[in-house]
Tab-separated table of C-alpha atoms in Angstrom:
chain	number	residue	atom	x	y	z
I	29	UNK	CA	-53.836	48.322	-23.195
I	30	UNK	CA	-54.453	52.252	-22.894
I	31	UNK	CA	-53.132	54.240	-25.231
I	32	UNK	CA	-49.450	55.468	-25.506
I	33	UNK	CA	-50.387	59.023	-26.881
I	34	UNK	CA	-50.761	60.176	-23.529
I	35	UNK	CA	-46.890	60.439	-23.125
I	36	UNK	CA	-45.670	63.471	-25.439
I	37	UNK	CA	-47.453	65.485	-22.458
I	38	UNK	CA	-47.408	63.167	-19.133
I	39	UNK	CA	-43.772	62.477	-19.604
I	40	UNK	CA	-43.033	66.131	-19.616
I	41	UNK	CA	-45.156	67.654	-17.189
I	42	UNK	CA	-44.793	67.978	-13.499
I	43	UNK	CA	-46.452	65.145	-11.692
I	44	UNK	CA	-47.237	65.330	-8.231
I	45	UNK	CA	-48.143	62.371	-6.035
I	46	UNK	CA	-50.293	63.109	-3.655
I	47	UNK	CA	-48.832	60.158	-1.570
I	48	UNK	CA	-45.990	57.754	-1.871
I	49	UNK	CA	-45.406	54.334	-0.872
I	50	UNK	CA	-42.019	54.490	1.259
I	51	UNK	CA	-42.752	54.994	5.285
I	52	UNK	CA	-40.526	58.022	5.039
I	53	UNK	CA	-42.781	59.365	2.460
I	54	UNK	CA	-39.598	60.176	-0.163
I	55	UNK	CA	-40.741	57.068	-2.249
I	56	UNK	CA	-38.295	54.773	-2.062
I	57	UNK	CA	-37.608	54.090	1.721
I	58	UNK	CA	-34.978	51.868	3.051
I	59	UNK	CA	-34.864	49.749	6.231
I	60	UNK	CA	-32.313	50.050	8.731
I	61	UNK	CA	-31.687	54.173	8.129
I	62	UNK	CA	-29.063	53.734	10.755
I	63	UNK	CA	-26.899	50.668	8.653
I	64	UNK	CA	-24.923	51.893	5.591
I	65	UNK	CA	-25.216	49.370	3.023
I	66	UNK	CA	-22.484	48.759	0.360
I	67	UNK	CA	-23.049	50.886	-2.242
I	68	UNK	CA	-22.291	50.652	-5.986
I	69	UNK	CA	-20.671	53.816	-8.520
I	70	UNK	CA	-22.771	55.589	-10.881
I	71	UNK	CA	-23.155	55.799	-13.458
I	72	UNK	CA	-24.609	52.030	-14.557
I	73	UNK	CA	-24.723	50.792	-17.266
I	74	UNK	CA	-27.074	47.491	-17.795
I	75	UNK	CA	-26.830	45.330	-20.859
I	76	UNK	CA	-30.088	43.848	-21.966
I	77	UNK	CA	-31.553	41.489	-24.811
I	78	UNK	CA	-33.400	45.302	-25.606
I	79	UNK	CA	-30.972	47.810	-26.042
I	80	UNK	CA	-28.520	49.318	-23.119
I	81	UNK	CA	-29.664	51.201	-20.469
I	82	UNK	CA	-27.927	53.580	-18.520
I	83	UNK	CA	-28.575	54.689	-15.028
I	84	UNK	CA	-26.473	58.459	-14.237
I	85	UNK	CA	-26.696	58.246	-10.674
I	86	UNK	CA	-28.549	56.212	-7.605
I	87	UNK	CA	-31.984	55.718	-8.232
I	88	UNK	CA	-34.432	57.178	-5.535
I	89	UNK	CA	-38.009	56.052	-7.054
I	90	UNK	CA	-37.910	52.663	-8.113
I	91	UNK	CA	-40.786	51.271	-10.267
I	92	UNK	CA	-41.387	47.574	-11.414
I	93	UNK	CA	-43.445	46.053	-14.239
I	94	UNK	CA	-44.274	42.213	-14.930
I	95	UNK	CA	-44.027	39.630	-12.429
I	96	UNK	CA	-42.147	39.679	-8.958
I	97	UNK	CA	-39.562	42.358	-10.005
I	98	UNK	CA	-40.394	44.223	-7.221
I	99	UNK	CA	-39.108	41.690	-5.002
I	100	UNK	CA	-35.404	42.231	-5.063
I	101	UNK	CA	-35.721	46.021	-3.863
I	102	UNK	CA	-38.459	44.956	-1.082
I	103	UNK	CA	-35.811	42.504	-0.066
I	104	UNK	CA	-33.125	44.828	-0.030
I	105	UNK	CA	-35.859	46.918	2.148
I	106	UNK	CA	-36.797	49.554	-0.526
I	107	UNK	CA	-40.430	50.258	-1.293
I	108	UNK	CA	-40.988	50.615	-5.165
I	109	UNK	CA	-42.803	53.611	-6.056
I	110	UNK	CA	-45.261	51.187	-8.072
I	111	UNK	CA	-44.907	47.805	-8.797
I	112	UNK	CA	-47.236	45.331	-10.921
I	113	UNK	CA	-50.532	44.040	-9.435
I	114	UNK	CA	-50.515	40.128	-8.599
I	115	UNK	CA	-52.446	38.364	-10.869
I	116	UNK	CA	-51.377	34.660	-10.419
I	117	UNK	CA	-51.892	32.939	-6.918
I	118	UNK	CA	-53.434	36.326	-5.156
I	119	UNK	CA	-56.160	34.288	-3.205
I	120	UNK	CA	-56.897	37.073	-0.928
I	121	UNK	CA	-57.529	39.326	-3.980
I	122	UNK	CA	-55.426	42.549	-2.468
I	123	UNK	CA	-53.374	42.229	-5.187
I	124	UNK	CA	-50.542	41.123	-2.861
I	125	UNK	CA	-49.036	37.692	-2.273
I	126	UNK	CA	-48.729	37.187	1.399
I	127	UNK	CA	-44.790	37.551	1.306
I	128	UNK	CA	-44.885	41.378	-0.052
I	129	UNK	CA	-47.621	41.805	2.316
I	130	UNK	CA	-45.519	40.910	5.400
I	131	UNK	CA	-43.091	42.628	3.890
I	132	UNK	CA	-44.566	46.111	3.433
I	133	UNK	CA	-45.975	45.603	7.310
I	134	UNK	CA	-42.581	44.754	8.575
I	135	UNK	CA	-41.239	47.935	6.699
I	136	UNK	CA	-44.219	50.064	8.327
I	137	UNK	CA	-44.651	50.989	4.623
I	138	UNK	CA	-48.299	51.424	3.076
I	139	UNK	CA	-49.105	49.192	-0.453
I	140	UNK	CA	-47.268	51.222	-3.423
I	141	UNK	CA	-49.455	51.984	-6.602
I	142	UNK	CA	-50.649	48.778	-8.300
I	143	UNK	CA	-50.135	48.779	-12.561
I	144	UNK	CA	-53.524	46.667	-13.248
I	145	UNK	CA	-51.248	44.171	-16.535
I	146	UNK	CA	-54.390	42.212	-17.123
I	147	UNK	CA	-54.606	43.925	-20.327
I	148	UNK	CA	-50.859	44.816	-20.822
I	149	UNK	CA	-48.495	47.883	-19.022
I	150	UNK	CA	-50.630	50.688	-17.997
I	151	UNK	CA	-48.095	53.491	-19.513
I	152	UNK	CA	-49.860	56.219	-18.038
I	153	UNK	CA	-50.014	54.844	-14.081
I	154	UNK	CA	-46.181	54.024	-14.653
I	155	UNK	CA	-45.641	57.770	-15.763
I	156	UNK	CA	-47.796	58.847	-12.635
I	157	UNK	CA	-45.254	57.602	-10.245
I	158	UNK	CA	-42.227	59.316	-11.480
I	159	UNK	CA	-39.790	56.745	-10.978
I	160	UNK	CA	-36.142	57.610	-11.791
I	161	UNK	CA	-35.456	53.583	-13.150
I	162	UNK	CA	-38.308	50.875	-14.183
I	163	UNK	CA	-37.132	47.154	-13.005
I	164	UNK	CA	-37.849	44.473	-15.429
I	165	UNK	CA	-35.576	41.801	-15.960
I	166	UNK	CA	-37.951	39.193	-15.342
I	167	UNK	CA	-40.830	40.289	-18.026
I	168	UNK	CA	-41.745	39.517	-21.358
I	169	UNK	CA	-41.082	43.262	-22.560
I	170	UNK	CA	-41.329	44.039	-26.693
I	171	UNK	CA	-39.746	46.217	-28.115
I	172	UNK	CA	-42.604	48.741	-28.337
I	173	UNK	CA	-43.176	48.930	-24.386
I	174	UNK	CA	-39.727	48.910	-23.988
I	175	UNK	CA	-39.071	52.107	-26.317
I	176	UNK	CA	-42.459	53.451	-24.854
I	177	UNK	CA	-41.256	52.731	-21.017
I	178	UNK	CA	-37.696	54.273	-21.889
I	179	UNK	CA	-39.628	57.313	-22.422
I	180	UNK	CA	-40.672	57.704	-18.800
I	181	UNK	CA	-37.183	55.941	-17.682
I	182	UNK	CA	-34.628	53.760	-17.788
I	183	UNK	CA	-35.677	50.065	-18.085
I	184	UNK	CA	-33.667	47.175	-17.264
I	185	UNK	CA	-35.551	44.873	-19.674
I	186	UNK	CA	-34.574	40.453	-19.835
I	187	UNK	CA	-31.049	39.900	-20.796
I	188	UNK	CA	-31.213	36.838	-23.319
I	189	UNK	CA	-35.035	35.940	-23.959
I	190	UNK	CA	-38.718	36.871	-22.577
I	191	UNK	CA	-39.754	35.115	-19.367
I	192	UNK	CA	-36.835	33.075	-19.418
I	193	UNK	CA	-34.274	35.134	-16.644
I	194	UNK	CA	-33.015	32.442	-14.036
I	195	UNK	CA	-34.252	33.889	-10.546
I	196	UNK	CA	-30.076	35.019	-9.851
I	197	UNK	CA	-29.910	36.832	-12.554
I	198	UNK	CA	-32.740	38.405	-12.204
I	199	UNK	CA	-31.334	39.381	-8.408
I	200	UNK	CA	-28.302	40.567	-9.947
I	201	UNK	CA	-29.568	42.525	-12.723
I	202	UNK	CA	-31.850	44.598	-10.704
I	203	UNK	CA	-29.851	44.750	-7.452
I	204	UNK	CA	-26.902	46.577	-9.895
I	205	UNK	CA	-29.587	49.037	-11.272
I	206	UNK	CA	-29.973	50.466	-7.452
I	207	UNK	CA	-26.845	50.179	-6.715
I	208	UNK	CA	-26.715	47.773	-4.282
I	209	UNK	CA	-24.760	44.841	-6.178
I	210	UNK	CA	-23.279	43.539	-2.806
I	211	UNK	CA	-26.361	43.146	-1.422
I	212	UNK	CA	-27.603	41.071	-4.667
I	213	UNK	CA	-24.710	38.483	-4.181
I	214	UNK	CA	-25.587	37.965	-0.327
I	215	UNK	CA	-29.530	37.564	-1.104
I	216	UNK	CA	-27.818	34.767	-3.793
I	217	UNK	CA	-26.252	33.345	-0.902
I	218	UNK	CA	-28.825	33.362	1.319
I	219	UNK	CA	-31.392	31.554	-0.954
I	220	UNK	CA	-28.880	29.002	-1.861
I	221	UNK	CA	-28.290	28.139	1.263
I	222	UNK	CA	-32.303	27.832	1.739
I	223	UNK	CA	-32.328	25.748	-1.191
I	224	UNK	CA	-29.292	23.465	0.048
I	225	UNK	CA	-30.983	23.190	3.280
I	226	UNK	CA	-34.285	21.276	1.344
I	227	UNK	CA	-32.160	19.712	-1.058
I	228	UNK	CA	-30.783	17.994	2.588
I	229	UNK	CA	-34.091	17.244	3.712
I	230	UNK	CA	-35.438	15.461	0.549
I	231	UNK	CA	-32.498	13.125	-0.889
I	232	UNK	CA	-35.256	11.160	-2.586
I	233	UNK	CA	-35.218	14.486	-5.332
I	234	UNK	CA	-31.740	14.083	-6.795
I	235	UNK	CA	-31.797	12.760	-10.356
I	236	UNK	CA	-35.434	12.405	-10.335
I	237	UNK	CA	-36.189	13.611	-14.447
I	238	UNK	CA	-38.887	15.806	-14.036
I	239	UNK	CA	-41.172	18.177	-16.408
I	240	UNK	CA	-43.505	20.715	-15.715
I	241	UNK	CA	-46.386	21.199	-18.075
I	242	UNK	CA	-48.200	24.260	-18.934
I	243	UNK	CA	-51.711	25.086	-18.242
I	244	UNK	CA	-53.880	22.537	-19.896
I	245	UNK	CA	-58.046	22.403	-21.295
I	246	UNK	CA	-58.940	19.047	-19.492
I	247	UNK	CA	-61.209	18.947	-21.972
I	248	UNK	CA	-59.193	18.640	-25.049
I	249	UNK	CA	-56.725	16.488	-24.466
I	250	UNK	CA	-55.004	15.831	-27.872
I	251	UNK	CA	-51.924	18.146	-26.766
I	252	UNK	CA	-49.791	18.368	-24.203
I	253	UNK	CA	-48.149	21.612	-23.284
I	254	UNK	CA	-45.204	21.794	-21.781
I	255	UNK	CA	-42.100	24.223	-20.597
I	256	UNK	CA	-38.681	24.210	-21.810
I	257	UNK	CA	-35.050	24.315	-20.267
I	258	UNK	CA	-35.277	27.798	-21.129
I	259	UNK	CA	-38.417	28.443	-18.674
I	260	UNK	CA	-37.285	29.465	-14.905
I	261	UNK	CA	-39.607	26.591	-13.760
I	262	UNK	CA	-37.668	23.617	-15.411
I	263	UNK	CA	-34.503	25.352	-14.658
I	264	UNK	CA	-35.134	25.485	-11.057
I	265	UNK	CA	-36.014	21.561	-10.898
I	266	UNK	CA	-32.047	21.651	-11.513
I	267	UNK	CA	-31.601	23.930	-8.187
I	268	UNK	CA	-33.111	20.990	-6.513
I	269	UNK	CA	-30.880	18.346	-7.687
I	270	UNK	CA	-33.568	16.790	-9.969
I	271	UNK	CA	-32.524	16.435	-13.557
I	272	UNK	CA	-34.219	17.578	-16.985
I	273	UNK	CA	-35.692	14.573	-19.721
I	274	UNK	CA	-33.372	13.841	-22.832
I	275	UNK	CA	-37.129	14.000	-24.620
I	276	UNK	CA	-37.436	18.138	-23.197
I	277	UNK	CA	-33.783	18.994	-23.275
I	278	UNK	CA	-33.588	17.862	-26.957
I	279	UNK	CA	-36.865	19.396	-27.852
I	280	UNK	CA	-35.542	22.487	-26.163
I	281	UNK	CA	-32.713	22.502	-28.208
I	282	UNK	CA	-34.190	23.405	-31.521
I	283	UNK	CA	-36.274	26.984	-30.388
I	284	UNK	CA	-35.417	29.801	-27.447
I	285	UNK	CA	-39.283	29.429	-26.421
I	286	UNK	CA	-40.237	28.685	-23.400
I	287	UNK	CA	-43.374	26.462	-23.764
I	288	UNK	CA	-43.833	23.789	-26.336
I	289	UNK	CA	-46.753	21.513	-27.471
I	290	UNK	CA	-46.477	17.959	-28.022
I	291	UNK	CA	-49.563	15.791	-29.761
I	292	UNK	CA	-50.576	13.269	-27.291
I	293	UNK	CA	-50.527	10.549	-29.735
I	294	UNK	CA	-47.106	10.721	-29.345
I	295	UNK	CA	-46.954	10.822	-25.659
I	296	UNK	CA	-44.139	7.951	-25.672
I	297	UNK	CA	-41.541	10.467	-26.541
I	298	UNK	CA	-41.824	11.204	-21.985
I	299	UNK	CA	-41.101	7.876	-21.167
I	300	UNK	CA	-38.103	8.709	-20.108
I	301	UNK	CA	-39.885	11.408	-17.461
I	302	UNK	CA	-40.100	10.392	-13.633
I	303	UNK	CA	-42.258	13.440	-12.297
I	304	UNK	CA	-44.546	15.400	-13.462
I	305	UNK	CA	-45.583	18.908	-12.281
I	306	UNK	CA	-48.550	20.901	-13.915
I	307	UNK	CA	-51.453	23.391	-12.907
I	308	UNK	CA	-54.226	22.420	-11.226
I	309	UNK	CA	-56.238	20.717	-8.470
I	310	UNK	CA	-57.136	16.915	-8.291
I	311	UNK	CA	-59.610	16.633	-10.656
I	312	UNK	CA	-57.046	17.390	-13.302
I	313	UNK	CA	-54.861	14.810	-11.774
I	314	UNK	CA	-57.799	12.436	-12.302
I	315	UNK	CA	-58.441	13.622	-15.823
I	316	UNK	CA	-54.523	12.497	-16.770
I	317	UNK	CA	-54.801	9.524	-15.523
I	318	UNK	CA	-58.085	8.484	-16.992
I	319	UNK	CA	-57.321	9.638	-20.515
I	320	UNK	CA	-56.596	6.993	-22.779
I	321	UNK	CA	-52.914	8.439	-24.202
I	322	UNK	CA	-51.918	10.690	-21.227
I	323	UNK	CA	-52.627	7.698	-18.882
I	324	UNK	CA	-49.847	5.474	-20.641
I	325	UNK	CA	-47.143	8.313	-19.581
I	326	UNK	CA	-45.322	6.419	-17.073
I	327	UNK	CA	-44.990	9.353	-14.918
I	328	UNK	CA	-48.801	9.385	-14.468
I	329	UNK	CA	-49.136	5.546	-14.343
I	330	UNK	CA	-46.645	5.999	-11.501
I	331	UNK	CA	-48.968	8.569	-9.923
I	332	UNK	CA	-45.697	10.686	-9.756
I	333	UNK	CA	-47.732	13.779	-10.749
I	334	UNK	CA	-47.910	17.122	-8.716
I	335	UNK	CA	-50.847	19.604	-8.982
I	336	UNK	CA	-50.485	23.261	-8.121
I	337	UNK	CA	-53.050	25.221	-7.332
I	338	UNK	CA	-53.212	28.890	-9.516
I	339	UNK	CA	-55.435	30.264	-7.193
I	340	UNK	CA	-53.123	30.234	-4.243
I	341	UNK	CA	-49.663	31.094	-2.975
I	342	UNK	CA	-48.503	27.633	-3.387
I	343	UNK	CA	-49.116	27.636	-7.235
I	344	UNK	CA	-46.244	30.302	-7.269
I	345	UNK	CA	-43.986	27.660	-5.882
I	346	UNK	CA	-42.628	26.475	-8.946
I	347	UNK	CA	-41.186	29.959	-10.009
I	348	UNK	CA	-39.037	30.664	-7.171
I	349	UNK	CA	-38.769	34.489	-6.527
I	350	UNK	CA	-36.120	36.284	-4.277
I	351	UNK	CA	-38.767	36.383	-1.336
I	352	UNK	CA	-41.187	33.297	-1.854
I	353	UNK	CA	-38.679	30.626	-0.918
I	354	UNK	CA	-38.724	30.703	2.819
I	355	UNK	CA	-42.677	30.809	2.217
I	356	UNK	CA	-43.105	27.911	-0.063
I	357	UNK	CA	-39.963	26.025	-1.457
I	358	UNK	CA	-40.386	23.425	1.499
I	359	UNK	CA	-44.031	22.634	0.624
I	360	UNK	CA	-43.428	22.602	-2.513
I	361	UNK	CA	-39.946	20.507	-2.296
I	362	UNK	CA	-42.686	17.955	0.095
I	363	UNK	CA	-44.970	17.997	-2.674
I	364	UNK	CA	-42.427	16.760	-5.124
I	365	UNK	CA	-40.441	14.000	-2.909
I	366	UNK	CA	-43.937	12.387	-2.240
I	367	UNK	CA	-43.948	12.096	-6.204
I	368	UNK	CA	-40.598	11.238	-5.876
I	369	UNK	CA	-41.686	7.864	-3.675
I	370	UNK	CA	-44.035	6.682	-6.552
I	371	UNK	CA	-41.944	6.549	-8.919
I	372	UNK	CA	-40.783	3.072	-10.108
């Protein structure tokens, strides 16, 4: 992470961008310059799990840290000024997943500045960009990096607890920061109607009691890793009419984190789990199933077990964003209802 001494002076002094990532070349472009979109009152004021942030008037450069927060203003066709660099599922590299791509082309608008997170915010590039409000309601913000962020601007930070913001409130959140609350609500709308639409398609899903482990060492095996009700991916089995285990609700009970660990001597407490969904490619399907404790889950006996892939798009299936679901909730809905089939 670089260091934060930088600020005193960066914050203060007069930045100039030598080019900006909107097609009108203000740094926050809108499609549709003709439409006049329903607007919310400033100023804003955003309650947070990290303070209370208020936003005087209608932000023009909009930056995003963490994962996918840029998403809601691309969506609502507004280019951030910077937004984080994909680092889960980028199998191109570009440090765009194929949606934002498509989406920047479609917008005529060139990539915005990249923050590099792989070893935490890059303070200074944020700072570069001069937004007027950070977006990060989906994020696993301290308090440090929020008080160091607040610095450069206002930050919309998680409301309740770190990586745990359910995709429509993260829509909601962040489409009230821009003023554009309306818009938020129909962009609920929309992907709930997407949603409905696969929910249709695969009936085999409802009340299918499903968990989703984290990512696993295949070779040591002695525990098993696993999210919470309070992680976005369970949650969103919910969205799908699938239900959560009495063995990870009542673990989930107990803690506000969002991954647990479970020793797999005691891998009977998930009999009571139809599906499982974890990280990886066959091979680690393989490994479950031919590991002596894992194997006697009766999810994996059942061969009710879903891989995802972290190296592609589809891996980001599980955490639905406001612009991945037309691109992967059917696959991954598929991918789930052929689990679904197996299980006995």
């Amino acid at each position: 992470m670089r260091s934060r001494r930088f600020l005193a002076g960066a914050v203060a002094a007069a930045l100039v961008l030598s080019a900006c990532s909107s097609p009108s070349g203000d740094g926050g472009g809108e499609a549709g310059a003709g439409q006049t979109p329903a607007a919310d009152s400033f100023p804003v004021t955003v309650e947070h799990a990290l303070g209370k942030t208020t936003i005087s008037k209608k932000p023009e450069r909009i930056a995003t840290v963490a994962w996918a927060n840029h998403e809601v203003p691309l969506a609502l066709g507004i280019v951030p000024v910077g937004m984080a660099k994909a680092n889960f599922g980028d199998d191109d590299t570009d440090g765009l997943l194929p949606w934002v791509s498509a989406k920047l082309k479609e917008l005529g608008a060139p990539t915005p500045v990249l923050f590099d997170e792989t070893d935490g915010i890059d303070f200074e590039a944020v700072s570069d960009t001069r937004p007027d409000v950070i977006l990060a309601p989906y994020s696993g913000l301290t308090q440090e990096e929020y008080t160091t962020l607040s610095e450069i601007a206002p930050v919309v930070a998680y409301p309740k607890a770190a990586w745990a913001t359910p995709w429509r409130e993260s829509i909601t959140l962040s489409s009230k920061a821009i003023g554009r609350s309306a818009d938020g609500q129909k962009m609920i709308s929309d992907i709930e109607g997407r949603i409905g639409a696969v929910k249709a398609k695969y009936p085999q899903l409802q009340g299918k009691s499903t968990m989703f482990m984290t990512h696993f060492d295949t070779t040591d095996l002695s525990q098993v890793g696993f999210y919470t009700t309070h992680d976005t991916r369970a949650e969103f089995f919910l969205d799908l009419g699938m239900t959560t285990p009495g063995s990870i609700a009542t673990a989930s009970a107990s803690t506000d984190k969002f991954a647990l660990q479970q020793s797999a001597e005691q891998i009977d407490a998930f009999d009571d789990v139809d599906i499982v969904v974890g990280y990886g490619d066959e091979q680690v399907g393989r490994t479950l199933a031919a590991d002596p404790l894992l194997s006697k889950m009766r999810a994996v006996a059942d061969g009710a077990v879903v891989m995802l892939s972290g190296s592609s798009p589809a891996g980001t299936a599980a955490n639905p964003t406001p612009m991945s679901v037309s691109w992967v909730l059917d696959d991954y809905a598929g991918k789930l209802a052929a689990a679904a089939d197996k299980v006995k």
